[in-house]
């Protein structure tokens, strides 16, 4: 895979993470008690650490606080603490078991740890709940393509992705990667 392709994959993952972060922060604030606000906004490592400390205090007092668990998962994700992110996202999924965005983010963290089977299970479960969930489709293809070298499966997943989105930068990256698939050993030949 070329440096440009890797950079595009990394950018797409970051954009997806930021989108999930925004969704959780805008949609989930109603779950916070009025006296337990989690500081918001990305910034320096100090900002992340401050938010993590505040969210940890909140969940210690209110273990069912969905917003605080989501914030913790996202901040652990953004500060490259995959095991802690997996655990925080697990708490979110205990409270909201059909949250496909959290399933996908947890799957990305499973991938980072190297637990590809768990990552695939999360992405497939998200797809079972919402077959048009693009981020889980994209990441499922990434695991097959980059980690497991199962190019036929990557092509199958990404072909489905392109049925729903054929014009975005992520779709263009997928098209480039799929063009490279025909040159990979053990891949589907046209």
GROMACS .gro file of C-alpha atoms in nm:
model
  190
    1UNK     CA    1   0.000   0.000   0.000
    2UNK     CA    2   0.142   0.338  -0.094
    3UNK     CA    3   0.210   0.618   0.155
    4UNK     CA    4  -0.074   0.818  -0.002
    5UNK     CA    5  -0.317   0.530   0.051
    6UNK     CA    6  -0.210   0.488   0.413
    7UNK     CA    7  -0.246   0.861   0.472
    8UNK     CA    8  -0.594   0.861   0.320
    9UNK     CA    9  -0.697   0.565   0.537
   10UNK     CA   10  -0.564   0.742   0.847
   11UNK     CA   11  -0.746   1.065   0.758
   12UNK     CA   12  -1.071   0.877   0.698
   13UNK     CA   13  -1.044   0.707   1.036
   14UNK     CA   14  -0.981   1.037   1.211
   15UNK     CA   15  -1.276   1.202   1.036
   16UNK     CA   16  -1.496   0.912   1.145
   17UNK     CA   17  -1.377   0.939   1.504
   18UNK     CA   18  -1.440   1.312   1.511
   19UNK     CA   19  -1.786   1.261   1.366
   20UNK     CA   20  -1.869   1.011   1.639
   21UNK     CA   21  -1.728   1.245   1.899
   22UNK     CA   22  -1.949   1.529   1.777
   23UNK     CA   23  -2.258   1.307   1.761
   24UNK     CA   24  -2.208   1.182   2.115
   25UNK     CA   25  -2.144   1.527   2.254
   26UNK     CA   26  -2.437   1.694   2.081
   27UNK     CA   27  -2.690   1.412   2.115
   28UNK     CA   28  -2.587   1.280   2.453
   29UNK     CA   29  -2.572   1.589   2.673
   30UNK     CA   30  -2.927   1.531   2.793
   31UNK     CA   31  -2.800   1.230   2.992
   32UNK     CA   32  -2.569   1.436   3.212
   33UNK     CA   33  -2.696   1.567   3.542
   34UNK     CA   34  -2.694   1.944   3.546
   35UNK     CA   35  -2.419   1.954   3.809
   36UNK     CA   36  -2.193   1.701   3.635
   37UNK     CA   37  -2.081   1.857   3.309
   38UNK     CA   38  -1.787   1.701   3.131
   39UNK     CA   39  -1.553   1.966   2.988
   40UNK     CA   40  -1.577   1.969   2.609
   41UNK     CA   41  -1.355   2.056   2.317
   42UNK     CA   42  -1.040   1.904   2.176
   43UNK     CA   43  -0.714   2.064   2.250
   44UNK     CA   44  -0.392   1.998   2.433
   45UNK     CA   45  -0.308   1.675   2.615
   46UNK     CA   46  -0.387   1.866   2.934
   47UNK     CA   47  -0.743   1.925   2.808
   48UNK     CA   48  -0.786   1.554   2.739
   49UNK     CA   49  -0.645   1.461   3.077
   50UNK     CA   50  -0.870   1.710   3.252
   51UNK     CA   51  -1.177   1.573   3.071
   52UNK     CA   52  -1.074   1.216   3.148
   53UNK     CA   53  -1.035   1.294   3.519
   54UNK     CA   54  -1.374   1.469   3.529
   55UNK     CA   55  -1.551   1.190   3.341
   56UNK     CA   56  -1.391   0.926   3.564
   57UNK     CA   57  -1.526   1.111   3.868
   58UNK     CA   58  -1.872   1.123   3.713
   59UNK     CA   59  -1.887   0.751   3.630
   60UNK     CA   60  -1.755   0.664   3.976
   61UNK     CA   61  -2.057   0.848   4.122
   62UNK     CA   62  -2.302   0.761   3.845
   63UNK     CA   63  -2.202   0.433   3.672
   64UNK     CA   64  -2.501   0.456   3.436
   65UNK     CA   65  -2.404   0.795   3.293
   66UNK     CA   66  -2.401   0.717   2.923
   67UNK     CA   67  -2.259   1.054   2.820
   68UNK     CA   68  -1.964   1.032   3.060
   69UNK     CA   69  -1.879   0.678   2.947
   70UNK     CA   70  -1.899   0.793   2.583
   71UNK     CA   71  -1.674   1.088   2.659
   72UNK     CA   72  -1.424   0.861   2.834
   73UNK     CA   73  -1.421   0.618   2.542
   74UNK     CA   74  -1.370   0.896   2.292
   75UNK     CA   75  -1.096   1.063   2.496
   76UNK     CA   76  -0.916   0.733   2.550
   77UNK     CA   77  -0.952   0.671   2.175
   78UNK     CA   78  -0.808   1.013   2.093
   79UNK     CA   79  -0.520   0.975   2.339
   80UNK     CA   80  -0.420   0.631   2.208
   81UNK     CA   81  -0.531   0.427   2.508
   82UNK     CA   82  -0.707   0.146   2.321
   83UNK     CA   83  -0.767  -0.094   2.610
   84UNK     CA   84  -0.924   0.179   2.823
   85UNK     CA   85  -1.132   0.289   2.523
   86UNK     CA   86  -1.252  -0.070   2.469
   87UNK     CA   87  -1.357  -0.090   2.834
   88UNK     CA   88  -1.536   0.248   2.835
   89UNK     CA   89  -1.714   0.168   2.510
   90UNK     CA   90  -1.814  -0.165   2.665
   91UNK     CA   91  -1.991   0.027   2.942
   92UNK     CA   92  -2.169   0.241   2.683
   93UNK     CA   93  -2.283  -0.074   2.501
   94UNK     CA   94  -2.413  -0.223   2.827
   95UNK     CA   95  -2.635   0.086   2.859
   96UNK     CA   96  -2.710   0.130   2.487
   97UNK     CA   97  -2.652  -0.210   2.319
   98UNK     CA   98  -2.755  -0.103   1.968
   99UNK     CA   99  -2.528   0.200   1.937
  100UNK     CA  100  -2.358   0.126   1.605
  101UNK     CA  101  -2.121   0.424   1.630
  102UNK     CA  102  -1.982   0.305   1.964
  103UNK     CA  103  -1.965  -0.054   1.834
  104UNK     CA  104  -1.760   0.072   1.543
  105UNK     CA  105  -1.530   0.284   1.759
  106UNK     CA  106  -1.478  -0.010   1.993
  107UNK     CA  107  -1.405  -0.226   1.688
  108UNK     CA  108  -1.139   0.021   1.575
  109UNK     CA  109  -0.979  -0.003   1.918
  110UNK     CA  110  -0.994  -0.384   1.906
  111UNK     CA  111  -0.811  -0.361   1.576
  112UNK     CA  112  -0.547  -0.133   1.728
  113UNK     CA  113  -0.488  -0.392   2.003
  114UNK     CA  114  -0.466  -0.664   1.737
  115UNK     CA  115  -0.789  -0.842   1.827
  116UNK     CA  116  -0.910  -0.865   1.469
  117UNK     CA  117  -1.178  -1.126   1.541
  118UNK     CA  118  -1.341  -0.896   1.797
  119UNK     CA  119  -1.310  -0.600   1.561
  120UNK     CA  120  -1.482  -0.796   1.285
  121UNK     CA  121  -1.756  -0.910   1.526
  122UNK     CA  122  -1.826  -0.548   1.624
  123UNK     CA  123  -1.834  -0.426   1.264
  124UNK     CA  124  -2.060  -0.714   1.159
  125UNK     CA  125  -2.295  -0.656   1.452
  126UNK     CA  126  -2.316  -0.287   1.359
  127UNK     CA  127  -2.399  -0.394   1.003
  128UNK     CA  128  -2.669  -0.633   1.127
  129UNK     CA  129  -2.832  -0.343   1.312
  130UNK     CA  130  -2.778  -0.084   1.036
  131UNK     CA  131  -2.677  -0.231   0.698
  132UNK     CA  132  -2.611   0.122   0.565
  133UNK     CA  133  -2.369   0.219   0.843
  134UNK     CA  134  -2.074   0.327   0.629
  135UNK     CA  135  -1.808   0.358   0.898
  136UNK     CA  136  -1.849  -0.004   1.009
  137UNK     CA  137  -1.845  -0.122   0.647
  138UNK     CA  138  -1.532   0.076   0.573
  139UNK     CA  139  -1.349  -0.051   0.881
  140UNK     CA  140  -1.455  -0.410   0.820
  141UNK     CA  141  -1.292  -0.382   0.478
  142UNK     CA  142  -0.979  -0.229   0.632
  143UNK     CA  143  -0.934  -0.526   0.867
  144UNK     CA  144  -0.975  -0.773   0.582
  145UNK     CA  145  -0.749  -0.573   0.352
  146UNK     CA  146  -0.470  -0.447   0.575
  147UNK     CA  147  -0.459  -0.690   0.865
  148UNK     CA  148  -0.585  -1.028   0.747
  149UNK     CA  149  -0.488  -0.994   0.378
  150UNK     CA  150  -0.824  -1.147   0.284
  151UNK     CA  151  -0.859  -0.942  -0.030
  152UNK     CA  152  -1.172  -1.110  -0.166
  153UNK     CA  153  -1.357  -1.034   0.158
  154UNK     CA  154  -1.231  -0.675   0.155
  155UNK     CA  155  -1.355  -0.635  -0.202
  156UNK     CA  156  -1.695  -0.782  -0.113
  157UNK     CA  157  -1.738  -0.545   0.185
  158UNK     CA  158  -1.615  -0.240  -0.002
  159UNK     CA  159  -1.835  -0.317  -0.303
  160UNK     CA  160  -2.131  -0.297  -0.064
  161UNK     CA  161  -1.995   0.032   0.074
  162UNK     CA  162  -1.978   0.179  -0.277
  163UNK     CA  163  -2.347   0.096  -0.333
  164UNK     CA  164  -2.429   0.356  -0.066
  165UNK     CA  165  -2.146   0.604  -0.123
  166UNK     CA  166  -1.953   0.626  -0.446
  167UNK     CA  167  -1.831   0.986  -0.445
  168UNK     CA  168  -1.682   1.078  -0.106
  169UNK     CA  169  -1.306   1.089  -0.042
  170UNK     CA  170  -1.343   0.759   0.146
  171UNK     CA  171  -1.517   0.607  -0.158
  172UNK     CA  172  -1.234   0.728  -0.380
  173UNK     CA  173  -0.981   0.567  -0.145
  174UNK     CA  174  -1.176   0.243  -0.152
  175UNK     CA  175  -1.182   0.251  -0.532
  176UNK     CA  176  -0.803   0.298  -0.538
  177UNK     CA  177  -0.749   0.015  -0.292
  178UNK     CA  178  -0.985  -0.211  -0.485
  179UNK     CA  179  -0.794  -0.139  -0.804
  180UNK     CA  180  -0.483  -0.261  -0.623
  181UNK     CA  181  -0.666  -0.576  -0.507
  182UNK     CA  182  -0.649  -0.736  -0.850
  183UNK     CA  183  -0.269  -0.729  -0.820
  184UNK     CA  184  -0.255  -0.899  -0.478
  185UNK     CA  185  -0.171  -1.270  -0.442
  186UNK     CA  186  -0.483  -1.470  -0.366
  187UNK     CA  187  -0.715  -1.191  -0.469
  188UNK     CA  188  -1.015  -1.194  -0.694
  189UNK     CA  189  -0.917  -1.140  -1.059
  190UNK     CA  190  -1.150  -0.960  -1.292
   0.00000   0.00000   0.00000
